Coordinates of C-alpha atoms and ligand atoms in Angstrom, one line a residue:
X63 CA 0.0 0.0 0.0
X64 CA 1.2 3.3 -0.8
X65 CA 2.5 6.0 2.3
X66 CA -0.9 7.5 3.3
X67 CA -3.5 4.9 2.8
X68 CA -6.9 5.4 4.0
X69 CA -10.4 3.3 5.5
X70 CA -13.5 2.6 3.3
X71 CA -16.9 2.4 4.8
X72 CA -20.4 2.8 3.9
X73 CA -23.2 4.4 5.5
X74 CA -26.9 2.7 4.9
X75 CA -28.6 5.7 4.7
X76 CA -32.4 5.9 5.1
X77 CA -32.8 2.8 7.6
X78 CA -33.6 -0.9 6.5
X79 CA -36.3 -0.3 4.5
X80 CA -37.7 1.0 1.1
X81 CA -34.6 1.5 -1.3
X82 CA -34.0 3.2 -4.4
X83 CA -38.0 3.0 -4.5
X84 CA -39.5 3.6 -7.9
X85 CA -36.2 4.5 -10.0
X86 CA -34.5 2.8 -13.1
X87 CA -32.0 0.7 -11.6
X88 CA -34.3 -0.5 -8.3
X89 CA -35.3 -3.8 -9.9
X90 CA -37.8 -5.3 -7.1
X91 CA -35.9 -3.0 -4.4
X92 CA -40.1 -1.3 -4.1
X93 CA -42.0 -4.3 -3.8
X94 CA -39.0 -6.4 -1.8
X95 CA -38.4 -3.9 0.6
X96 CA -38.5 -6.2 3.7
X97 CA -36.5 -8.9 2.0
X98 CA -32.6 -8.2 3.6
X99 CA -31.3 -9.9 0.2
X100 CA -30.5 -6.3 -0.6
X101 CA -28.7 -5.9 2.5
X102 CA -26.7 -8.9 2.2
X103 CA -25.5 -8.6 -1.2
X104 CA -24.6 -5.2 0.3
X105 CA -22.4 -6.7 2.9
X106 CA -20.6 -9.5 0.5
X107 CA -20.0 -7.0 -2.5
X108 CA -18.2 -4.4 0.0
X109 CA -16.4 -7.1 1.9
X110 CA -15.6 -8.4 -1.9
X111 CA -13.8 -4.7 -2.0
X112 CA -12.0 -4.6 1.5
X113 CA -14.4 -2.5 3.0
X114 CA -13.8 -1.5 6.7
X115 CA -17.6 -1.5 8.0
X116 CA -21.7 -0.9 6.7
X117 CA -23.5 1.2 9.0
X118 CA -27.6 0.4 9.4
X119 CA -28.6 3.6 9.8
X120 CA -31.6 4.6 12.2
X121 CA -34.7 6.3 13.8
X122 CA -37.7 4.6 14.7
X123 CA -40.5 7.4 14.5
X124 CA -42.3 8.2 11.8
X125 CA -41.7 12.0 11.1
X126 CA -44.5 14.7 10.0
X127 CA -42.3 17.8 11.1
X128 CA -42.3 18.9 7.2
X129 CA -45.8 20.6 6.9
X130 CA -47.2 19.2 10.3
X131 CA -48.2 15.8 8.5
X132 CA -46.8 12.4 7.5
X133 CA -48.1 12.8 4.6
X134 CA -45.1 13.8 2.4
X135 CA -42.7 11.2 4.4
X136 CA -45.3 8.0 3.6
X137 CA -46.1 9.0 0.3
X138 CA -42.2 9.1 -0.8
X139 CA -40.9 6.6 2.0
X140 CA -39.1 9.0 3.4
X141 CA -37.3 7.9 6.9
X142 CA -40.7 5.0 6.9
X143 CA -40.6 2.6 6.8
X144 CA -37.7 1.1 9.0
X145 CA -37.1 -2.1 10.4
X146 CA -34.5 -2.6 13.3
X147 CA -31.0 -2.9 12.4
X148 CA -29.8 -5.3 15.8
X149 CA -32.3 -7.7 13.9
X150 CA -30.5 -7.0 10.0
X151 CA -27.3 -7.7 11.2
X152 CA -26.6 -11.0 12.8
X153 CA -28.0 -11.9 8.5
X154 CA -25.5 -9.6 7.3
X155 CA -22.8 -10.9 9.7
X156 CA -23.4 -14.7 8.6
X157 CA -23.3 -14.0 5.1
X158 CA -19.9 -12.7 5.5
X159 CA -16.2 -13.2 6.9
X160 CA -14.7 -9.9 7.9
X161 CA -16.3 -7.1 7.0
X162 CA -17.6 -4.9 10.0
X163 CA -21.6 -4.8 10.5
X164 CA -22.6 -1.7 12.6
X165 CA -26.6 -1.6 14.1
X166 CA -27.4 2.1 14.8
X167 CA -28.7 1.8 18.8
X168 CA -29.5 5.2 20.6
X169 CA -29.0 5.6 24.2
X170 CA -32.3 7.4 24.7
X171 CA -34.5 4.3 23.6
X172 CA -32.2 1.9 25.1
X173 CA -31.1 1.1 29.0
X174 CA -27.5 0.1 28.9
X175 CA -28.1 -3.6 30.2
X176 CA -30.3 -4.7 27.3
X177 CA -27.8 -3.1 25.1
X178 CA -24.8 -4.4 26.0
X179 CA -26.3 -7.6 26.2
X180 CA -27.9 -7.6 22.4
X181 CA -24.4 -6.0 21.1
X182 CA -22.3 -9.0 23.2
X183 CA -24.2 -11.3 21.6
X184 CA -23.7 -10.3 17.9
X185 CA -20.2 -9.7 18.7
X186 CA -20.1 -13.4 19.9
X187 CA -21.7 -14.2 17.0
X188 CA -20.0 -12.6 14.3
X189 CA -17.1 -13.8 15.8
X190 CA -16.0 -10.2 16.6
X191 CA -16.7 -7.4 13.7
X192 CA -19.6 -5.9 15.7
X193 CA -19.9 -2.0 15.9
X194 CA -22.2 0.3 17.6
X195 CA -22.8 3.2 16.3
X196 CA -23.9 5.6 19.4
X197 CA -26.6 8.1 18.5
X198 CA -28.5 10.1 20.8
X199 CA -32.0 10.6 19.2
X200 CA -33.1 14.1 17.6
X201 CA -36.9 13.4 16.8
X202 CA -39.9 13.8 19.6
X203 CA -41.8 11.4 17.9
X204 CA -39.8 8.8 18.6
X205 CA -39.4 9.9 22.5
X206 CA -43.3 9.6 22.6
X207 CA -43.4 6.2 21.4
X208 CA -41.6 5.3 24.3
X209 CA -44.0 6.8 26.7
X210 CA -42.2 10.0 26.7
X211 CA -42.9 13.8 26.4
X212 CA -39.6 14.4 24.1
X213 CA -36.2 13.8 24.4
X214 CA -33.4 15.2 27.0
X215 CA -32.2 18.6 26.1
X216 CA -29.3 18.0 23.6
X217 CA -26.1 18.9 25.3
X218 CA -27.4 17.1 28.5
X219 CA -28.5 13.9 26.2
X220 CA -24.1 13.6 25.2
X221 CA -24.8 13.6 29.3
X222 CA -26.0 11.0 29.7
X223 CA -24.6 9.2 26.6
X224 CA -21.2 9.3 28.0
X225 CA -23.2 7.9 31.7
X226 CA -24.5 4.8 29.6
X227 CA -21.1 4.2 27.7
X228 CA -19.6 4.4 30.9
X229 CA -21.9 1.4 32.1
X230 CA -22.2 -0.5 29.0
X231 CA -18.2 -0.6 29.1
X232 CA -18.2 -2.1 32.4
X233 CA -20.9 -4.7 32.1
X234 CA -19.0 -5.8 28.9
X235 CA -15.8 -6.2 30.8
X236 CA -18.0 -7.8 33.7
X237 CA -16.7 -11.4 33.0
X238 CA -12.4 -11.2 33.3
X239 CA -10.8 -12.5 29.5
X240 CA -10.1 -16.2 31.2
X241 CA -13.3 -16.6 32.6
X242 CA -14.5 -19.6 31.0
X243 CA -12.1 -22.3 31.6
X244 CA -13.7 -25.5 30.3
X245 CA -12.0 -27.9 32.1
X246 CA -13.3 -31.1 31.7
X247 CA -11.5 -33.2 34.2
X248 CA -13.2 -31.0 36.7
X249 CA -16.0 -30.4 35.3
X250 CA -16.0 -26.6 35.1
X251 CA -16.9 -24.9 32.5
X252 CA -16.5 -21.5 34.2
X253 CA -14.9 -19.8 37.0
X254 CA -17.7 -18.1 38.7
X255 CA -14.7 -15.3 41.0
X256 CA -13.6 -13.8 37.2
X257 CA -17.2 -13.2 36.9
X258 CA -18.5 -9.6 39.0
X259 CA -20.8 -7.2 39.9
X260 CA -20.4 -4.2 38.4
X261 CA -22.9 -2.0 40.9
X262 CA -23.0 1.6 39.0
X263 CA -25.1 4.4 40.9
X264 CA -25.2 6.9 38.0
X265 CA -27.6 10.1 38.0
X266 CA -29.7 8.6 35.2
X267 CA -28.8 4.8 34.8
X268 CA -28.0 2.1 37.4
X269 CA -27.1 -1.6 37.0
X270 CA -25.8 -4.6 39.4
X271 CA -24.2 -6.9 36.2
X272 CA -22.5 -9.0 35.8
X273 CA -23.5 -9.4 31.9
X274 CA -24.9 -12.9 31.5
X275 CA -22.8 -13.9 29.3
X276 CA -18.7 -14.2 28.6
X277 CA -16.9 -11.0 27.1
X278 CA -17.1 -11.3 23.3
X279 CA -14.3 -11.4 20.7
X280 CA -13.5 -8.3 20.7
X281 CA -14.8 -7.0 24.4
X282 CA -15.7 -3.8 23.7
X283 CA -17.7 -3.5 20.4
X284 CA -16.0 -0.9 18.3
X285 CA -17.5 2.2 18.4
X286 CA -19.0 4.4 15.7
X287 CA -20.1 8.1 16.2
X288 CA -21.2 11.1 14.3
X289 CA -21.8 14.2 17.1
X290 CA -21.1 17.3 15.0
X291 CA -21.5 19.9 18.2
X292 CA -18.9 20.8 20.8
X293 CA -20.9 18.2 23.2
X294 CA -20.6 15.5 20.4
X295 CA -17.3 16.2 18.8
X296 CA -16.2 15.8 23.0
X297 CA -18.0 12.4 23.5
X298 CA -16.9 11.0 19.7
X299 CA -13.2 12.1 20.8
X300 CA -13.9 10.5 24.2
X301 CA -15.6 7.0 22.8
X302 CA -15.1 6.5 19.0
X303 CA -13.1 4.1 17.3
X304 CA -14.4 5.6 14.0
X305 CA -15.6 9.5 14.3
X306 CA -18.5 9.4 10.7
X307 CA -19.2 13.3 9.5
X308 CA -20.8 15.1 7.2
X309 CA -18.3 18.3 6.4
X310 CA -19.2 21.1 4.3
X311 CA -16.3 23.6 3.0
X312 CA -13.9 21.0 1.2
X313 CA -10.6 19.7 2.4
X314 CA -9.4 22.8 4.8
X315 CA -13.1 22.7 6.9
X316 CA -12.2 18.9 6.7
X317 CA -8.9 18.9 8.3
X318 CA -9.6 21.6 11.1
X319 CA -12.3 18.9 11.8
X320 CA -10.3 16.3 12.1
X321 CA -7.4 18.3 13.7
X322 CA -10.1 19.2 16.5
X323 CA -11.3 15.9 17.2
X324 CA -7.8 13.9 16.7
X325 CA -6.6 16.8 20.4
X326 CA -9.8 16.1 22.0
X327 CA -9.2 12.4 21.7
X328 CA -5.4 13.3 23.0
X329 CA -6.4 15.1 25.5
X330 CA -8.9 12.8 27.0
X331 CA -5.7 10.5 27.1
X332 CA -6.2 8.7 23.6
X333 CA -3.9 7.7 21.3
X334 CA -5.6 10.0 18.1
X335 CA -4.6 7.1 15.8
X336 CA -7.2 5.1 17.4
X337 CA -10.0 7.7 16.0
X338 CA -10.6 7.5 12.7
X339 CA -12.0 10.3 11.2
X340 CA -14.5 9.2 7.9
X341 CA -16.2 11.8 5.8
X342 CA -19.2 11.1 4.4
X343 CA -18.9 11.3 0.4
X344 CA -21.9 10.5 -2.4
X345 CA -19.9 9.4 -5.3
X346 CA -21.2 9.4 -9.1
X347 CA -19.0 7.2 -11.1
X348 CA -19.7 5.9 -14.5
X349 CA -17.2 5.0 -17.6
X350 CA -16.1 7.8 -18.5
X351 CA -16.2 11.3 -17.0
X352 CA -18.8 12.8 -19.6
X353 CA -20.9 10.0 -18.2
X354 CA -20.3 10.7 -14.6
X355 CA -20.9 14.3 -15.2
X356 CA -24.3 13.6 -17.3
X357 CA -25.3 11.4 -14.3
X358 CA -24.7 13.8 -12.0
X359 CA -26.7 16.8 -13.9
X360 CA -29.6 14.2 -14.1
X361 CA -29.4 14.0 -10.4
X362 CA -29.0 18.1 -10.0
X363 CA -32.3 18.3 -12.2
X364 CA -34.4 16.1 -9.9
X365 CA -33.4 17.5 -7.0
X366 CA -34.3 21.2 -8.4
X367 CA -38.1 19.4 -9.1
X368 CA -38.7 18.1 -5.8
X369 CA -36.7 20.3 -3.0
X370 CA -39.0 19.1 -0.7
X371 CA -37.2 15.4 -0.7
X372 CA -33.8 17.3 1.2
X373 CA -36.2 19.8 2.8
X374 CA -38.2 16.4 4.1
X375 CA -35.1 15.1 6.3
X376 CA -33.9 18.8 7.3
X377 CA -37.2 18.9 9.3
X378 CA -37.6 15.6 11.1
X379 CA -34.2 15.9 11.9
X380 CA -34.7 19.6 13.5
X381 CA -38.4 19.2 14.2
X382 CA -38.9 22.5 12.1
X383 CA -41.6 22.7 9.6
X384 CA -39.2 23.8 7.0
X385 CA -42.4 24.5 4.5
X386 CA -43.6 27.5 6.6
X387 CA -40.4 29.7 4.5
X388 CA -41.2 30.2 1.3
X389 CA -38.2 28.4 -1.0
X390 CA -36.8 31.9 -1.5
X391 CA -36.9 33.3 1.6
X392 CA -34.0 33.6 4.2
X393 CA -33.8 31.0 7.5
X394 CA -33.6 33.7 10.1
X395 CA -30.8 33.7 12.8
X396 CA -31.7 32.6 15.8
X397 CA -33.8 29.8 14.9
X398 CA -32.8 27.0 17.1
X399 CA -33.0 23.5 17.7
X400 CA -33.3 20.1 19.7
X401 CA -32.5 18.1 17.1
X402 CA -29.2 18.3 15.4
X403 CA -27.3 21.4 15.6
X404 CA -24.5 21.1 12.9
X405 CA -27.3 20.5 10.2
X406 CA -28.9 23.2 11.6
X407 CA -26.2 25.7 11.9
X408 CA -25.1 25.0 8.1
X409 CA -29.0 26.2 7.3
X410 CA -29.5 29.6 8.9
X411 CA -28.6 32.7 6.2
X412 CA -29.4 29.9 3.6
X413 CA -32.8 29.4 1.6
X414 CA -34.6 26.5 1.8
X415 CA -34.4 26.5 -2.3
X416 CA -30.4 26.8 -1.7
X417 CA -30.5 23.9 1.3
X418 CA -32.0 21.6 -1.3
X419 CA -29.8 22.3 -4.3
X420 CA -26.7 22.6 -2.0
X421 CA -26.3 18.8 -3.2
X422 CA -24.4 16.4 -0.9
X423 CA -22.2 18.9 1.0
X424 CA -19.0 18.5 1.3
X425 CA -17.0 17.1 -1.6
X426 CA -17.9 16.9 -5.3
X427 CA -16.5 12.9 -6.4
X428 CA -17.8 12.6 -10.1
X429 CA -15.7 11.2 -12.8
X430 CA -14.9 7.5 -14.1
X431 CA -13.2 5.8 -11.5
X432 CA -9.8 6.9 -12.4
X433 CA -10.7 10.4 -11.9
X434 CA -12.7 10.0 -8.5
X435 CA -9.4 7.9 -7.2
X436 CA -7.1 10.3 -7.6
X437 CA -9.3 13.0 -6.3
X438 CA -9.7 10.8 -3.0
X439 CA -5.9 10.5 -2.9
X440 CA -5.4 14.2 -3.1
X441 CA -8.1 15.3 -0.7
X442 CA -6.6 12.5 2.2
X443 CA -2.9 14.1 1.5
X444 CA -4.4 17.5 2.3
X445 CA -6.7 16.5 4.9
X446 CA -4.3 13.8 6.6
X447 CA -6.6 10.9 6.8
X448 CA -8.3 8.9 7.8
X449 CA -11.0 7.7 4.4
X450 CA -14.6 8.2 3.4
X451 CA -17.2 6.8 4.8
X452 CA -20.4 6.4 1.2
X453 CA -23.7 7.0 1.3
X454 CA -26.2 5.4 -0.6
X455 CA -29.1 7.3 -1.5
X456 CA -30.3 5.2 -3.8
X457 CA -29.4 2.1 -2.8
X458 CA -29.3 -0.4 -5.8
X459 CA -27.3 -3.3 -6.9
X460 CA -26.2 -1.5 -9.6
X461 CA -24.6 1.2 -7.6
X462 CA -23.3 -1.5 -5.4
X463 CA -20.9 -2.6 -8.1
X464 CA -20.2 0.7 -9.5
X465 CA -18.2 1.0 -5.6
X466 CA -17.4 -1.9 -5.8
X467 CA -16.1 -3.5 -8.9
X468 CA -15.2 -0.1 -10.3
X469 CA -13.9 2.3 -7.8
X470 CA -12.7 0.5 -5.3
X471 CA -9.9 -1.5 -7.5
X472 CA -9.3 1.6 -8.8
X473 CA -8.1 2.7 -5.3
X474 CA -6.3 -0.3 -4.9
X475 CA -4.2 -0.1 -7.8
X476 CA -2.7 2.9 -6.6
X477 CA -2.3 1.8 -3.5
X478 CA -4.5 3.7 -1.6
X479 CA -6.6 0.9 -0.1
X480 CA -6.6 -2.6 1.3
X481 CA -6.7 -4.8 -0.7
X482 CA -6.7 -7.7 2.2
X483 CA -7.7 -7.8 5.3
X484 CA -5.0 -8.5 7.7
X485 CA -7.0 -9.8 11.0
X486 CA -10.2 -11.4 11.9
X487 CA -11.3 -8.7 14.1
X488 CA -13.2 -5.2 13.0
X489 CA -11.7 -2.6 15.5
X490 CA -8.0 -4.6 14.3
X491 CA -8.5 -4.1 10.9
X492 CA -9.8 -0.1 11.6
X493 CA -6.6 0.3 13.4
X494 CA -3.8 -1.7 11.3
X495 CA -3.4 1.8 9.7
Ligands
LIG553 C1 -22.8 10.0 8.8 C2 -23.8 10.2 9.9 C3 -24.6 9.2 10.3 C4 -25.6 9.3 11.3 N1 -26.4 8.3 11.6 C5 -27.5 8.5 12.4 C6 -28.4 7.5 12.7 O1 -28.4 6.4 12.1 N2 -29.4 7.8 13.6 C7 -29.5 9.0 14.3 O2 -30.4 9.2 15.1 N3 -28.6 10.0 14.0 C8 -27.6 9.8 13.1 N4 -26.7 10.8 12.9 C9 -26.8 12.0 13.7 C10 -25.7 12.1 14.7 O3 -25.8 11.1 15.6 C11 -25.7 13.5 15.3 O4 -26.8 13.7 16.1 C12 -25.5 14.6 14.2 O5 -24.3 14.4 13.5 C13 -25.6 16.0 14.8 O6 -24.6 16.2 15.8 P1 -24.9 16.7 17.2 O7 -25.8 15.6 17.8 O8 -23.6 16.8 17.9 O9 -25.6 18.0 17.1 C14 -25.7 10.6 11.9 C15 -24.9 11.7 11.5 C16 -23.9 11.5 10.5 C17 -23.1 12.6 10.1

C-alpha cells in the first residue's frame, strides 16, 4: 500500500427499508423492501472490496415535522418505513467473513443492560466485527413512542450518553478474559470469582451486572459516532473508534475537523490514531467522465423538481416545519433547535431552495473511476486521513458494483486501499493503519 493509505466504509442511509423506490436501476428494491437480500448482497460486495464496515442507519418514528403531517414522508418513503437494524445484522454478519456490521442503537431508547447484552451477543456471534454506532436521538416522535414527552435537552443527552457508555463498558468487561475455563477433568466450565458485579449508581442509569454472558471477541464492540457539536465532537473524541461526519467547506473545513477531534481524543488521554475520522462522500462514477458528469446533472435536475425530498429530512431531523419559509426566503438567525445542531447551523442565512440544491455537501467525487481515485488520494494528503465513509441514497445493486467492482480496484491499484484484510477482528482491521 502506498504511504498514506486510508479506511473505506459505507453508511446505509435511510434505515432498513424501502430502497431506491421507484427508480430505473431499483429492480424489485419497491416491492421487496423487507427482503434483507439487498442488504446482504450489500455486505458481500463491499467485503468483496476490502471495506472496513456498513453502518444500518436509524430512527424509529415516523416523522411529520415537514408541513405538520406524515403525509409527504409515507407518500415518498421518506425515513418509513424502518425495520430494526440489531435484527438485520446477525443476517448480514453470517453472510460474511470480515467485514464490519454496525446496528445504529440510541442511548435514549435503550437502557444500557439490554444493550450491551444484544451487542455481546452479535459480537459473539460474528465472531468479533460488531460495531455500535452511538446516537442520541433528535426526533420527539420517537421519545413519545416510548411513553415519553420528548427527548433530554441536547447537550445534557451527550450527558448521559457518556453515563450509559460508561456502564455498558463495564458490564461488557464484567466477566475477566479467562473466565471460562472449560476444564473437563473438573468439570468446570466457568470460574464463577472472574465473573463480578459491576454496581453503578449513576444520575440517570443504574445496573448490578455482571452481563450474563462471557466477554465477546473483541470486548468492547468498536464504536461508531457522528456528534457534530462541541458536546458531540467531545463524546466522539472520548468514545469512537471511528468519528463518521458530514463536512461542508472541502478539504481545509475537513482537516480543522479532524485536527479538532484527533486533540480532543489526545487530551482525554487517547492515542488520536485510534479515532478514525470518515467523511461522508456521495460518489457518481460511470465509464467515463462525460458519463459521470451527465449522471450527475440528471441528479441536479431532480433535486431542483422536488426540494422538498432534502427539505423532508432537514425537518424531522430539526423538528422544524421547514415549508412554513417560502423556497426563496432567508432562515432567520436565531432559529434553534433540539435536534441536530451542525445540520442546523449550516441552514441559517441559507434558503430553503439553496438547502436543497446545495447537493451532498462536502465534496464533489464525479468522474470515471480513475478520476474519483485520484481525487480521494489528493483530498486524504491535504486533509491527513483517515478515508470516506459512502452513502447510498439510492441504494441499488447497480450502484453497489459501481463502488465496488469499479472504484474501489481503482483505489487499490494505486495503493490507496486494502486490498486484504490482515485480521479477523473489525476494530484490528480499523486500526492496522
Ligand atoms: C454520517 C452520519 C450518520 C448518522 N447516523 C445517524 C443515525 O443512524 N441515527 C440517528 O439518530 N442519528 C444519526 N446521525 C446523527 C448524529 O448522531 C448526530 O446527532 C448529528 O451528527 C448531529 O450532531 P450533534 O448531535 O452533535 O448535534 C448521523 C450523522 C452522520 C453525520
Amino acid at each position: 500500500m502506498s504511504a498514506n493509505p486510508f479506511h473505506l466504509a459505507w453508511f446505509g442511509a435511510g434505515g432498513f427499508g424501502v430502497k431506491s423506490w421507484n427508480k430505473t436501476w431499483s429492480g424489485r428494491g419497491g416491492k421487496d423492501w423487507a427482503d434483507p437480500q439487498l442488504w446482504i448482497d450489500l455486505a458481500q460486495g463491499l467485503e468483496r472490496a476490502r471495506f472496513d464496515f456498513i453502518i444500518i442507519e436509524d430512527s424509529s418514528y415516523v416523522p411529520d415535522a415537514y408541513g405538520g403531517t406524515a403525509e409527504a414522508y409515507v407518500k415518498s418513503a421518506t425515513a418509513t418505513p424502518k425495520m430494526d437494524p440489531s435484527v438485520l445484522a446477525p443476517l448480514m454478519s453470517h453472510f460474511t467473513e470480515k467485514i464490519g456490521i454496525v446496528p445504529t442503537l440510541s442511548v435514549s431508547e435503550h437502557h444500557p443492560y439490554g444493550l450491551a447484552r444484544k451487542i455481546n451477543t452479535l459480537d459473539h456471534m460474528s465472531k468479533g466485527r460488531t460495531g455500535w454506532n452511538i446516537v442520541t436521538g433528535s426526533n420527539d416522535n420517537a421519545a413519545k413512542n416510548y411513553g415519553l414527552d420528548g427527548w433530554l435537552e441536547h447537550d445534557e443527552r451527550y450527558e448521559m450518553a457518556e453515563e450509559f457508555f460508561d456502564l455498558a463498558c463495564r458490564l461488557w468487561t464484567s466477566w475477566d478474559e479467562d473466565a471460562v475455563v472449560l476444564d473437563e477433568k473438573t468439570n468446570t466450565w466457568g470460574d464463577f470469582t472472574k465473573v463480578h458485579t459491576v454496581d453503578f449508581q449513576g444520575k440517570y442509569f443504574s445496573s448490578r451486572g455482571p452481563l450474563n454472558a462471557p466477554q465477546s471477541p473483541q470486548g468492547l464492540p468498536t464504536f461508531v459516532q457522528a456528534g457534530g457539536s462541541k458536546a458531540g465532537r467531545k463524546f466522539s473524541s472520548r468514545a469512537a473508534n471511528a468519528i463518521i461526519c458530514g463536512v461542508d467547506g472541502g478539504p481545509a473545513a475537513m482537516k480543522e475537523f479532524r485536527e479538532d477531534v484527533r486533540a480532543q481524543a489526545a487530551g482525554h488521554g487517547r492515542n488520536p490514531d485510534d479515532a478514525k475520522v470518515l467523511f461522508l462522500v456521495h460518489p457518481v462514477v460511470a465509464e467515463t467522465d462525460e458519463e459521470a458528469w451527465a449522471k450527475r446533472e440528471r441528479q441536479k435536475a431532480f433535486g431542483e423538481a422536488h426540494p422538498e425530498l432534502s427539505l423532508l429530512h432537514l425537518s424531522r431531523h430539526s423538528m422544524i416545519d421547514f415549508s412554513q419559509w417560502d423556497l426563496d426566503e432567508v432562515i432567520p438567525e436565531g432559529t434553534t433547535t433540539n435536534g441536530h445542531q451542525q445540520m442546523m447551523k449550516q441552514a441559517i442565512g441559507k434558503t430553503p431552495r439553496q438547502i436543497a440544491n446545495k447537493g451532498p455537501g462536502g465534496l464533489e467525487l464525479v468522474g470515471s473511476p480513475d478520476t474519483i481515485a485520484a481525487k480521494m488520494d489528493e483530498v486524504m494528503q491535504e486533509v491527513g486521513g483517515d478515508g470516506f465513509l459512502f452513502a447510498n441514497f439510492d441504494l441499488n445493486r447497480r450502484f453497489i458494483a459501481e463502488m465496488a467492482d469499479g472504484l474501489t480496484p481503482a483505489l487499490q491499484r494505486r495503493g490507496l486501499v486494502r486490498e486484504e484484510y490482515t485480521h479477523d477482528h473489525f476494530r484490528d482491521n480499523l486500526l492496522a493503519f
